[in-house]
CSV table of C-alpha atoms in Angstrom, one decimal:
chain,number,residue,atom,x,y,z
A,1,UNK,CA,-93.5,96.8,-11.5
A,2,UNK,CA,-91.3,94.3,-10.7
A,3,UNK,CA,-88.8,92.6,-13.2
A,4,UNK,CA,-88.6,89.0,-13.2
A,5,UNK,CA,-84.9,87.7,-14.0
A,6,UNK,CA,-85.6,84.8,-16.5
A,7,UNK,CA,-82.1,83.8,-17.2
A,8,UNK,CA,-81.4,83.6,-13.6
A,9,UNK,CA,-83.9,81.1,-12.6
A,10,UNK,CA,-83.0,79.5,-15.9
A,11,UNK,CA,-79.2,78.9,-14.3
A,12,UNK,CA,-80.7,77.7,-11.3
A,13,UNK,CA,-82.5,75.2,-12.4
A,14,UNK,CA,-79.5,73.8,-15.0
A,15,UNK,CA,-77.0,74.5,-11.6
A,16,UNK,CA,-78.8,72.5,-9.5
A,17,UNK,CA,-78.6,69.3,-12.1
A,18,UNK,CA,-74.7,70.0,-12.5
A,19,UNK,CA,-74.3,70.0,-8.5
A,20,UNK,CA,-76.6,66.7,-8.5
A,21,UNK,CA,-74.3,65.1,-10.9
A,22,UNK,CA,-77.4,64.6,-12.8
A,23,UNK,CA,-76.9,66.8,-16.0
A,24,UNK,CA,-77.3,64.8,-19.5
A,25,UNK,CA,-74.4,65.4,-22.2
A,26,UNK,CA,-75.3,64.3,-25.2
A,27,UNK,CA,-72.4,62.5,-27.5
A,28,UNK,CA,-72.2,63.5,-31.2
A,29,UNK,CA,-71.8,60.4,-32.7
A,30,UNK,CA,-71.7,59.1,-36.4
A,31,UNK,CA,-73.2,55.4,-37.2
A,32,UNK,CA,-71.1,54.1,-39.9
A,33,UNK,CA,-73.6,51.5,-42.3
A,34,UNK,CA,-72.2,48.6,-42.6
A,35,UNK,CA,-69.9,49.0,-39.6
A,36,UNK,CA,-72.2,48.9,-36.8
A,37,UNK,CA,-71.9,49.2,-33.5
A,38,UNK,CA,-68.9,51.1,-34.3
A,39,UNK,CA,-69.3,54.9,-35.1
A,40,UNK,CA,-67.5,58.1,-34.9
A,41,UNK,CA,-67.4,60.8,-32.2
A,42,UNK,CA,-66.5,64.2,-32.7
A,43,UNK,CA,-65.1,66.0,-30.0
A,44,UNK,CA,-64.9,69.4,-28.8
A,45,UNK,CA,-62.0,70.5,-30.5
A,46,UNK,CA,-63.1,69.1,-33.6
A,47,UNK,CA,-61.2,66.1,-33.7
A,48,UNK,CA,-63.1,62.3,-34.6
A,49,UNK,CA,-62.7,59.6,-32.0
A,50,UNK,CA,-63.9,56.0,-33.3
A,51,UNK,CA,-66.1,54.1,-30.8
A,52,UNK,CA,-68.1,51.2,-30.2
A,53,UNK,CA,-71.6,51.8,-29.2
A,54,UNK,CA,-73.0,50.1,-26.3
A,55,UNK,CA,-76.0,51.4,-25.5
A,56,UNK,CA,-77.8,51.5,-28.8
A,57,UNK,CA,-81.7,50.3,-28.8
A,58,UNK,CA,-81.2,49.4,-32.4
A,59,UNK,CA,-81.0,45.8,-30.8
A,60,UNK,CA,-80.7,43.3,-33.9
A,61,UNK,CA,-78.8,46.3,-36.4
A,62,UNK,CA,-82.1,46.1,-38.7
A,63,UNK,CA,-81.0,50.2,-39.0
A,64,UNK,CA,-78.0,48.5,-41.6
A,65,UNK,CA,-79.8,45.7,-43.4
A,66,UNK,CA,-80.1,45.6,-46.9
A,67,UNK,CA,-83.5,45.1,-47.3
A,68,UNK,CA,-84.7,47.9,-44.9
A,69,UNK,CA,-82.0,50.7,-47.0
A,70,UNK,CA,-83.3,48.9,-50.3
A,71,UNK,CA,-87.3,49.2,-49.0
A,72,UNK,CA,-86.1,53.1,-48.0
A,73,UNK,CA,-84.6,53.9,-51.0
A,74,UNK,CA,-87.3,52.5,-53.4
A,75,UNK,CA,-90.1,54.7,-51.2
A,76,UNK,CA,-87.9,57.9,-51.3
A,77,UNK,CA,-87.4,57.8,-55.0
A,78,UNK,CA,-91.1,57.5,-56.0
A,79,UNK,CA,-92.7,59.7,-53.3
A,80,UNK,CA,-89.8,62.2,-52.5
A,81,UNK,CA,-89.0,63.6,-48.8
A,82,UNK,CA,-92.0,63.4,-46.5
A,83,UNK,CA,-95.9,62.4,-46.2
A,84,UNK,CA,-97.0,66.3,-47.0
A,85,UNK,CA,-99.5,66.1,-44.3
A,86,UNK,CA,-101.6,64.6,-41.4
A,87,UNK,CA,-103.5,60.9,-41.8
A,88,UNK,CA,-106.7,62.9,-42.1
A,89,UNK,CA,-105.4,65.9,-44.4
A,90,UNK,CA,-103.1,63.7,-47.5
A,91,UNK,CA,-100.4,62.0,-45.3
A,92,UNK,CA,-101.7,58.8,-45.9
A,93,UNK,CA,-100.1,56.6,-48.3
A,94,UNK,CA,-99.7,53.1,-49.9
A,95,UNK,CA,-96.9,52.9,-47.4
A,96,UNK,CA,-98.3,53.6,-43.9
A,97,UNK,CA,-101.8,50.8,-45.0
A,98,UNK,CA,-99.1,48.4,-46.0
A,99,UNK,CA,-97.1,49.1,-42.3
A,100,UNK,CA,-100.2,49.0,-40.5
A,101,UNK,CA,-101.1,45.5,-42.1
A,102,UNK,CA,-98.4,44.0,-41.4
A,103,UNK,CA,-98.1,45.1,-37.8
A,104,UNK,CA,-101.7,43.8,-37.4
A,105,UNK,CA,-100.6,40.7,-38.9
A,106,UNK,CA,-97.4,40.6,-36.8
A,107,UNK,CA,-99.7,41.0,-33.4
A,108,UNK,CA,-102.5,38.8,-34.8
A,109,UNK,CA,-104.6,41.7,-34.5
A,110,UNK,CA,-107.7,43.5,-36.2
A,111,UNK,CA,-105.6,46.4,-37.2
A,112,UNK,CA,-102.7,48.7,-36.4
A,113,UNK,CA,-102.5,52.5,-35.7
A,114,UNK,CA,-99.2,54.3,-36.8
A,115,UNK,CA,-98.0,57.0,-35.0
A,116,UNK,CA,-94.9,59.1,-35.2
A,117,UNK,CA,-93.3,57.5,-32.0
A,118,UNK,CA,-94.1,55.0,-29.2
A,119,UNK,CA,-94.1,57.3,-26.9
A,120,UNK,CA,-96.5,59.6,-28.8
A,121,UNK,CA,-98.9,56.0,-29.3
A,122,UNK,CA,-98.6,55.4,-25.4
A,123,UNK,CA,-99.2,58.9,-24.7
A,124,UNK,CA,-102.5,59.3,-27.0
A,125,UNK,CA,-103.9,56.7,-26.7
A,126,UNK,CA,-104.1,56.3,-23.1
A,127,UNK,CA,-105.3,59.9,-22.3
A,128,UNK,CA,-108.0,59.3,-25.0
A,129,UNK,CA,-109.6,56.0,-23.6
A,130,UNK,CA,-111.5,57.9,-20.9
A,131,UNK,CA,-113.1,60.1,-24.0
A,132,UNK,CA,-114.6,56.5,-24.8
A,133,UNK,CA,-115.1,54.7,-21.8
A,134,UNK,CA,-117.2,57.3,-19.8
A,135,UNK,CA,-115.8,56.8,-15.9
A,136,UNK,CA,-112.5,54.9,-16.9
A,137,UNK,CA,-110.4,53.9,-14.1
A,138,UNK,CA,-106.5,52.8,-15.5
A,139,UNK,CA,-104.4,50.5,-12.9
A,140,UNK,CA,-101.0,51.3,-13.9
A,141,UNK,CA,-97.8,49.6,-12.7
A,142,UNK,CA,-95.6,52.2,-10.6
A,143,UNK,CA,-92.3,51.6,-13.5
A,144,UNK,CA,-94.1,52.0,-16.5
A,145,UNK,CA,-92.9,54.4,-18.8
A,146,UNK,CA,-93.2,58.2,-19.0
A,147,UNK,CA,-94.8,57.7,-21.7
A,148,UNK,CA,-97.5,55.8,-19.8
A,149,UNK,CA,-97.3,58.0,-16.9
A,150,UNK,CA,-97.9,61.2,-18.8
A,151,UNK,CA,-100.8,59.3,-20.7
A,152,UNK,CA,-102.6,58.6,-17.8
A,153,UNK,CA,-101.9,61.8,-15.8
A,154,UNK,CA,-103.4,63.9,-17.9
A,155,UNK,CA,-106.4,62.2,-19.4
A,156,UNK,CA,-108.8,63.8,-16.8
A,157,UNK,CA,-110.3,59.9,-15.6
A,158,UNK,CA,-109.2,57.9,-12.5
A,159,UNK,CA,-106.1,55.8,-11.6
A,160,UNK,CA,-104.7,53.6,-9.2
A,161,UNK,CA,-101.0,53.0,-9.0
A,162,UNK,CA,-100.3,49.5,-8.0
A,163,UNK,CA,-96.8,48.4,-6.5
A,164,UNK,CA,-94.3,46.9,-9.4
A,165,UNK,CA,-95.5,43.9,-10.7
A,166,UNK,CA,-97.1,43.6,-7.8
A,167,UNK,CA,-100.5,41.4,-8.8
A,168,UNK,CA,-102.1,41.0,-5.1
A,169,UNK,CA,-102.0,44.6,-4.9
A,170,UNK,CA,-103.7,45.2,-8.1
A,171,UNK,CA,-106.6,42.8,-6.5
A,172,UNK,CA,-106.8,45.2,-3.6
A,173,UNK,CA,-107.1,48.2,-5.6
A,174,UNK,CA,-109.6,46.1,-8.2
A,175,UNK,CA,-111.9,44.8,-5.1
A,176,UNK,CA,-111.5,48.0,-3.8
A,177,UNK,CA,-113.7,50.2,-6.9
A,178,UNK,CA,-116.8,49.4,-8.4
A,179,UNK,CA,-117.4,46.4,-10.2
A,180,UNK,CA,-119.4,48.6,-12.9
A,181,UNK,CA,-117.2,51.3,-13.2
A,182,UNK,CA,-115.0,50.7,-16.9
A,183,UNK,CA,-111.1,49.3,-16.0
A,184,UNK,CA,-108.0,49.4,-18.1
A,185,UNK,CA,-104.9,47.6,-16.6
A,186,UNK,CA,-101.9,49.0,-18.2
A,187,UNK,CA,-98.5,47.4,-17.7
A,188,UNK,CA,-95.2,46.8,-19.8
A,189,UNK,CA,-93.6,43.3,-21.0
A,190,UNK,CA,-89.7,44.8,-20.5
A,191,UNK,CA,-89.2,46.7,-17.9
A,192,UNK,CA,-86.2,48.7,-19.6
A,193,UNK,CA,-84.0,50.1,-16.6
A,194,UNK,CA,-83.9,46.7,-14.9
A,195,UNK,CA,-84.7,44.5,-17.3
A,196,UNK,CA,-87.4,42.6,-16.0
A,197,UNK,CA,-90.4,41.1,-17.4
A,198,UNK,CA,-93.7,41.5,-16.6
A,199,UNK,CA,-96.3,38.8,-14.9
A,200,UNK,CA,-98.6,38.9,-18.1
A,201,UNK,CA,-100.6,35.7,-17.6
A,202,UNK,CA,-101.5,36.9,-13.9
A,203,UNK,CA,-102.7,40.5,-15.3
A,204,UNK,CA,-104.7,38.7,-17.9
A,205,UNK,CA,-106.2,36.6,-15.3
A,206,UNK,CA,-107.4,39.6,-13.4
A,207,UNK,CA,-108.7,41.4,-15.9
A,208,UNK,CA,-110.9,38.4,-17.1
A,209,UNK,CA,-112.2,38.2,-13.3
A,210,UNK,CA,-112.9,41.8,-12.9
A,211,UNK,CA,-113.7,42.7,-16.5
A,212,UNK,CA,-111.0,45.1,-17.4
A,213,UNK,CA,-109.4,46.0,-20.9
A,214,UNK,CA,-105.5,45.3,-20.8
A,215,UNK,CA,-102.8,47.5,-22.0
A,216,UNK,CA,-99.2,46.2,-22.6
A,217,UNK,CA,-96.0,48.1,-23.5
A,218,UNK,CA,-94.2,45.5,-25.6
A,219,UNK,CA,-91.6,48.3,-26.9
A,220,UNK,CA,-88.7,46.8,-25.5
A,221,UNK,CA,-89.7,43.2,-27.0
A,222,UNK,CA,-91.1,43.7,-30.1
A,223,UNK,CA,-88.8,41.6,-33.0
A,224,UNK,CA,-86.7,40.6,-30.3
A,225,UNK,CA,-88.8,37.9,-28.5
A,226,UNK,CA,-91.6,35.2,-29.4
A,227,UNK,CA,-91.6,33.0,-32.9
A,228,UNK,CA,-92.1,36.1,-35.2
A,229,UNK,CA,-90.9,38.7,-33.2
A,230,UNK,CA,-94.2,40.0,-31.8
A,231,UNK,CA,-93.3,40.3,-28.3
A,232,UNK,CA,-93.3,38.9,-24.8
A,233,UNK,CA,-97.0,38.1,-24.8
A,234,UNK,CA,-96.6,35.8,-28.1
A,235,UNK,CA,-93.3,33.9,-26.8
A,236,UNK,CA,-96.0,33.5,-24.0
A,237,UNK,CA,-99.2,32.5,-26.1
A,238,UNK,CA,-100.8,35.6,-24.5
A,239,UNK,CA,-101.5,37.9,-27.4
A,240,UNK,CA,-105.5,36.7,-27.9
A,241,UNK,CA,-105.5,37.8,-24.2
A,242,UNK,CA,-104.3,41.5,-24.5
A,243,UNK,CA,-107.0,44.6,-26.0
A,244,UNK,CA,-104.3,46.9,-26.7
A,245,UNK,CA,-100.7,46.4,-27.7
A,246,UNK,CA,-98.3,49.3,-27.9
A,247,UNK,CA,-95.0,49.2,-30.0
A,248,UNK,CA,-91.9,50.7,-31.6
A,249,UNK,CA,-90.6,50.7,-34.9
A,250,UNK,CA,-87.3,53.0,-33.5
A,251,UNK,CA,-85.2,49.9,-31.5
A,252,UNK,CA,-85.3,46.1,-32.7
A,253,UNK,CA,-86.9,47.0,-35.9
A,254,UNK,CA,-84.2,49.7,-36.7
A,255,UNK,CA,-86.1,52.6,-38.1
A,256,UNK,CA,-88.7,54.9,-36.4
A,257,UNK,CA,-92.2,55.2,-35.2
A,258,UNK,CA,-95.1,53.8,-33.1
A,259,UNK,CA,-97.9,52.1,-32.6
A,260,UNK,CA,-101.0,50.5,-31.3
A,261,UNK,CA,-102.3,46.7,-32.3
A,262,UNK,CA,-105.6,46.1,-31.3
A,263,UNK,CA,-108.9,45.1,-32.7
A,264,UNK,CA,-110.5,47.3,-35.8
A,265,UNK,CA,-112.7,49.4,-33.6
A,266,UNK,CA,-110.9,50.4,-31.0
A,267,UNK,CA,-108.4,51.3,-33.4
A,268,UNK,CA,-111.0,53.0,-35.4
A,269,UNK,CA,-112.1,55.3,-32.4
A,270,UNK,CA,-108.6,56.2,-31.1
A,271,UNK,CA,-107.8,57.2,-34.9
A,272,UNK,CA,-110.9,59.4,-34.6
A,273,UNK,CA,-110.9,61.2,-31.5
A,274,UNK,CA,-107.1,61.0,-30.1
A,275,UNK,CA,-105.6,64.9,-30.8
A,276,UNK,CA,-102.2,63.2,-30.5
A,277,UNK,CA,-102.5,61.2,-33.8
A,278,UNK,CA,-105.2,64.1,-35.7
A,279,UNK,CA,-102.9,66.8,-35.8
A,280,UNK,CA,-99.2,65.3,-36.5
A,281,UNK,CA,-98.0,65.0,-39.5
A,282,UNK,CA,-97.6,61.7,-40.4
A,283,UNK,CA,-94.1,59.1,-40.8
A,284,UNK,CA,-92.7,59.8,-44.1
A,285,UNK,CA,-93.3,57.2,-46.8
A,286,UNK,CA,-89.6,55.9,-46.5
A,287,UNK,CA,-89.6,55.7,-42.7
A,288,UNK,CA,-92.7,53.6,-43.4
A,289,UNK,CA,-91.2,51.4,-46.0
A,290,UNK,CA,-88.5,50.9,-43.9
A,291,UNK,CA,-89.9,49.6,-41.1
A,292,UNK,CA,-92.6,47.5,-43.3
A,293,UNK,CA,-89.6,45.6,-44.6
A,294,UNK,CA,-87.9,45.3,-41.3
A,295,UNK,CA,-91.0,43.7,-39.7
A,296,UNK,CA,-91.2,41.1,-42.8
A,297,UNK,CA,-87.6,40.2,-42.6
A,298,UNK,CA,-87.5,39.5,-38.5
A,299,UNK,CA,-90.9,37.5,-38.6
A,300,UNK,CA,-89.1,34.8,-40.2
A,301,UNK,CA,-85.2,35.5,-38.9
A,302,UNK,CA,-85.0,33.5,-35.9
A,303,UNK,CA,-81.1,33.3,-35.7
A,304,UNK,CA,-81.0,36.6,-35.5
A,305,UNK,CA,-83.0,36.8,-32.4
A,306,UNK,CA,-80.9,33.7,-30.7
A,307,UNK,CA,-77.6,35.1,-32.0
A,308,UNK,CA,-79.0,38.0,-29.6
A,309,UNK,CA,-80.2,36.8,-26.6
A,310,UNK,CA,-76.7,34.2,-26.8
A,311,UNK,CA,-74.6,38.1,-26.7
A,312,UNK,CA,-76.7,39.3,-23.7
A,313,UNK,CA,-76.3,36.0,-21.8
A,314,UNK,CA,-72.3,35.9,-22.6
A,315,UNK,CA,-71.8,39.5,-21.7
A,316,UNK,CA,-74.0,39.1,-18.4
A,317,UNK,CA,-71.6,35.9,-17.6
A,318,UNK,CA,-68.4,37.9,-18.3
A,319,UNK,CA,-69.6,41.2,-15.9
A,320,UNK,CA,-71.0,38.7,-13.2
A,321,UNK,CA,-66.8,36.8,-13.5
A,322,UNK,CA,-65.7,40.0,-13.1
A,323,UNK,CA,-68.0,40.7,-9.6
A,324,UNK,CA,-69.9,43.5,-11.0
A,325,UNK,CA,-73.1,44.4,-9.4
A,326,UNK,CA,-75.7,43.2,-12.6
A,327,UNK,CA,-79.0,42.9,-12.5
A,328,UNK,CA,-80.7,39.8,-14.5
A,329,UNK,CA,-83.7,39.3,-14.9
A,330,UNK,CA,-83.1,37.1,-17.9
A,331,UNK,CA,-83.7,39.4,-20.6
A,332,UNK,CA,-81.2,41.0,-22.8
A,333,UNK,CA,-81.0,44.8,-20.7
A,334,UNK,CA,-77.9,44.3,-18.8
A,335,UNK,CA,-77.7,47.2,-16.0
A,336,UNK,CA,-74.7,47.8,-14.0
A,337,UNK,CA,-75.4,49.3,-10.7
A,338,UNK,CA,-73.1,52.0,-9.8
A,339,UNK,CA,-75.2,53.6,-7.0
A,340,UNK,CA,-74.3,57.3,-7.3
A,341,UNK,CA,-74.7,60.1,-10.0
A,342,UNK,CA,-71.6,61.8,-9.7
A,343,UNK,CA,-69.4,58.1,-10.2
A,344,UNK,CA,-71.7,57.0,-12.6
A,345,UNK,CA,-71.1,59.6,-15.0
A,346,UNK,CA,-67.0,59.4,-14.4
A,347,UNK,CA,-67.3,56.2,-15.5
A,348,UNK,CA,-69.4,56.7,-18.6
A,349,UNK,CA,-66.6,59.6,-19.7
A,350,UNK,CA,-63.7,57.4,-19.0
A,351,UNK,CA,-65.6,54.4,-20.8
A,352,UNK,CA,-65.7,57.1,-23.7
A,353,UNK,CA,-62.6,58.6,-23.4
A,354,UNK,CA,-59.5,56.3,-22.6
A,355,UNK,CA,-61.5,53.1,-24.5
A,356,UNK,CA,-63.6,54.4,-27.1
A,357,UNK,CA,-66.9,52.3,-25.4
A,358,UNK,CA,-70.2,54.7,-25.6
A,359,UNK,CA,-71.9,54.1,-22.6
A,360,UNK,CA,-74.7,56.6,-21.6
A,361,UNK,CA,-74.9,57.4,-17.6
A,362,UNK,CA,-78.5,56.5,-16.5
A,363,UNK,CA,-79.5,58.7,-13.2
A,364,UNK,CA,-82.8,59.6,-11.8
A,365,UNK,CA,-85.6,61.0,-12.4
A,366,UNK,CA,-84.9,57.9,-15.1
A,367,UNK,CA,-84.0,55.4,-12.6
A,368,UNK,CA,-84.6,56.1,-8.4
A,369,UNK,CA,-81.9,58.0,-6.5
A,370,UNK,CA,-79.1,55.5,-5.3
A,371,UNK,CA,-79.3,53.0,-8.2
A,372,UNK,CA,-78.0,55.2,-11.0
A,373,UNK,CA,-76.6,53.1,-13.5
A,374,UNK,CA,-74.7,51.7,-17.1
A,375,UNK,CA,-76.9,50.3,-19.0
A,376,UNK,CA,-75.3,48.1,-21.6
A,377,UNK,CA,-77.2,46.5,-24.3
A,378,UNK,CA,-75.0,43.7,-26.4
A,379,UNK,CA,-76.6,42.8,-30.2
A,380,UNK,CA,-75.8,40.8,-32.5
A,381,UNK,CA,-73.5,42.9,-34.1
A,382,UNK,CA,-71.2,43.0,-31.1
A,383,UNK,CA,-68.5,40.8,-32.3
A,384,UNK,CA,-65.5,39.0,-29.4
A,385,UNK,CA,-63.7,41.6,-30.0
A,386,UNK,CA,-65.8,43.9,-28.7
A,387,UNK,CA,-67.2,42.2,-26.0
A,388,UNK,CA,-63.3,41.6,-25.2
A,389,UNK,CA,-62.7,45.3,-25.3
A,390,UNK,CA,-65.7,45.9,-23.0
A,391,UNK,CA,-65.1,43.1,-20.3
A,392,UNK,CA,-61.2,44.6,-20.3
A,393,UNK,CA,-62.2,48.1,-20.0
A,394,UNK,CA,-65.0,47.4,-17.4
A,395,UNK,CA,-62.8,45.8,-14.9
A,396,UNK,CA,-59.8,48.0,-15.1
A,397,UNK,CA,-62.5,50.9,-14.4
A,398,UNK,CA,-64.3,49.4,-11.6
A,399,UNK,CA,-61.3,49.3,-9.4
A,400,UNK,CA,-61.0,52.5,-10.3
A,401,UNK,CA,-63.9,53.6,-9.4
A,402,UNK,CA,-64.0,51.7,-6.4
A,403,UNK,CA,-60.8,53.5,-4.8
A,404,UNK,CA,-62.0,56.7,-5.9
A,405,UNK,CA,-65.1,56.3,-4.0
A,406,UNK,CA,-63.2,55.1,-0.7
A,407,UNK,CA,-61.1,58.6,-1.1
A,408,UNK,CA,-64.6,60.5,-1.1
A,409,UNK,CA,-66.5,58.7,1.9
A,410,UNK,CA,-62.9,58.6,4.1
């Protein structure tokens, strides 16, 4: 019998990421309350290093405000640590109804459905729509999340992949099937590697021609765009025209968690046959809490969401003065294209190193091979002087970079 060398397949698989340049790090870092973006790094030798964070999707700093720690604290002190079970089997409290009401409120909706993550709510819910719609076919856009992606893959129905944002070829594909057969388009609002949005009104319109359900990611939008912080598809008016809306509670709304918004029985029937929400243990009641509040306070805070999209379109100014290679789309994801795996990460260390600015390296699979990237995301806790620090660093590094990568293709 033949042996099989585990460890050595094991090193090169990890190998073969280190010679790619694509090997994640992860940064120990410390968020300081009442000091954010700024935190605390400790190093390798032991040794803390203060830095400003700049790639945090805690977008508006809801993780600091008082009324989210208060709404915490109040939960953790009368229930204790966690939920002490699944929705089904005890884990469901005061706390997660009076979440789910007022996400269904927020999204003008017939109910919510918590779940412990968005990407656990994207992932659930999509592979368990063929369970109810015998013969399902999804249309998914080709950069929706992994989330999405791993949804869809493995939810046993049909699917058609149709080019980014790309609505003629979605007719094509829709002409193309059976005008009886059950169709779900599923598509995103952000797009969070580039930042762009998606055509929401011209999926809609499809859909109502060819009788399909819609399915929109609104993660990256959520409390950060439209009159009460519902998304993309409110700022739009669009909401009424959407069957299924998927969300976060981890980024603008500062705590943690997912969800779906739609009407009260499709909600019911995910809630009853997807394994993904049965069997997990549900948010604990302070996470809940937390989040509850968060959602009431940025329903009605309006400056907050100007103060940020003002950051995103001063910082986006500043990098395009200083010639860097941006991409806006007119949302408030600012990616800086770098173009290679190996400088993108050099960048990110020295950002970290020499300046103190935590910026995580973005490389494929994430993004596509040759547009590896920073991706910097301003809030409005991200004073002048950061942004000053930032601009400074950025275009002393750049040149850097640029001379080191005329020394490698000499």
């Amino acid at each position: 019998m033949t042996n099989v060398n585990y460890d050595l397949q094991l090193d090169a698989a990890l190998n073969k990421l280190h010679q790619e340049g694509r090997y994640r790090t992860f940064i120990d870092i410390e968020r300081t309350r009442g000091q954010f973006p700024h935190a605390v790094r400790e190093r390798k030798d032991g040794t803390k290093q203060p830095v400003t964070v700049w790639c945090g999707n805690d977008y508006l700093g809801m993780g600091q405000h008082p009324e989210v720690l208060a709404a915490m604290h109040k939960a953790l002190e009368a229930t204790g640590a966690g939920s002490g079970g699944t929705r089904n089997i005890s884990g469901t409290t005061v706390y997660h109804k009076a979440l789910e009401a007022e996400l269904s409120d927020l999204h003008g909706k017939g109910a919510a459905l918590l779940f412990t993550s968005a990407y656990i709510a994207n992932d659930a819910t999509l592979s368990t729509l063929p369970k109810l719609f015998p013969g399902l076919i999804i249309y998914s856009d080709e950069f929706n999340h992994a989330s999405m992606i791993e949804g869809i893959r493995r939810n046993g129905g049909e699917k058609r992949i149709f080019r980014h944002n790309d609505v003629a070829h979605l007719r094509e594909l829709l002409e193309a099937d059976d005008s009886a057969a059950p169709k779900l388009i599923a598509f995103e609002s952000i797009y969070s590697m580039d930042g762009d949005f998606g055509p929401i009104e011209a999926l809609c319109d499809l859909a109502d021609e060819f009788s399909a359900l819609t399915y929109i990611d609104e993660v990256h939008a959520v409390g950060m765009y439209g009159p009460r912080g519902a998304g993309v598809a409110e700022r739009d008016g669009l909401m009424h025209r959407v069957d299924i809306i998927n969300g976060t509670l981890g980024k603008a709304f500062g705590v943690h968690g997912g969800y779906i918004a739609s009407s009260a029985k499709m909600c019911d029937a995910v809630r009853s046959y997807a394994p993904g929400f049965i069997f997990t243990t549900s948010l604990p009641p302070a996470v809940a809490a937390g989040a509850a509040a968060s959602i009431r306070v940025l329903k009605t805070d309006r400056t907050r969401r100007e103060e940020h999209q003002t950051q995103a379109s001063i910082l986006k100014l500043r990098l395009k003065g200083l010639g860097l290679p941006i991409i806006d789309h007119g949302s408030h994801i600012i990616p800086v294209i770098v173009g290679d795996p190996v400088h993108t990460k050099v960048l990110s260390d020295m950002l970290l190193d020499s300046f103190g600015i935590y910026v995580q390296p973005i490389n494929y699979p994430t993004v596509p091979r040759g547009t590896e990237r920073l991706r910097f995301t301003p809030s409005p806790v991200h004073g002048p002087r950061e942004m000053d620090a930032l601009v400074s660093a950025m275009d002393e590094l750049w040149s850097h970079c640029a001379l080191n990568r005329a020394e490698l293709s000499a």
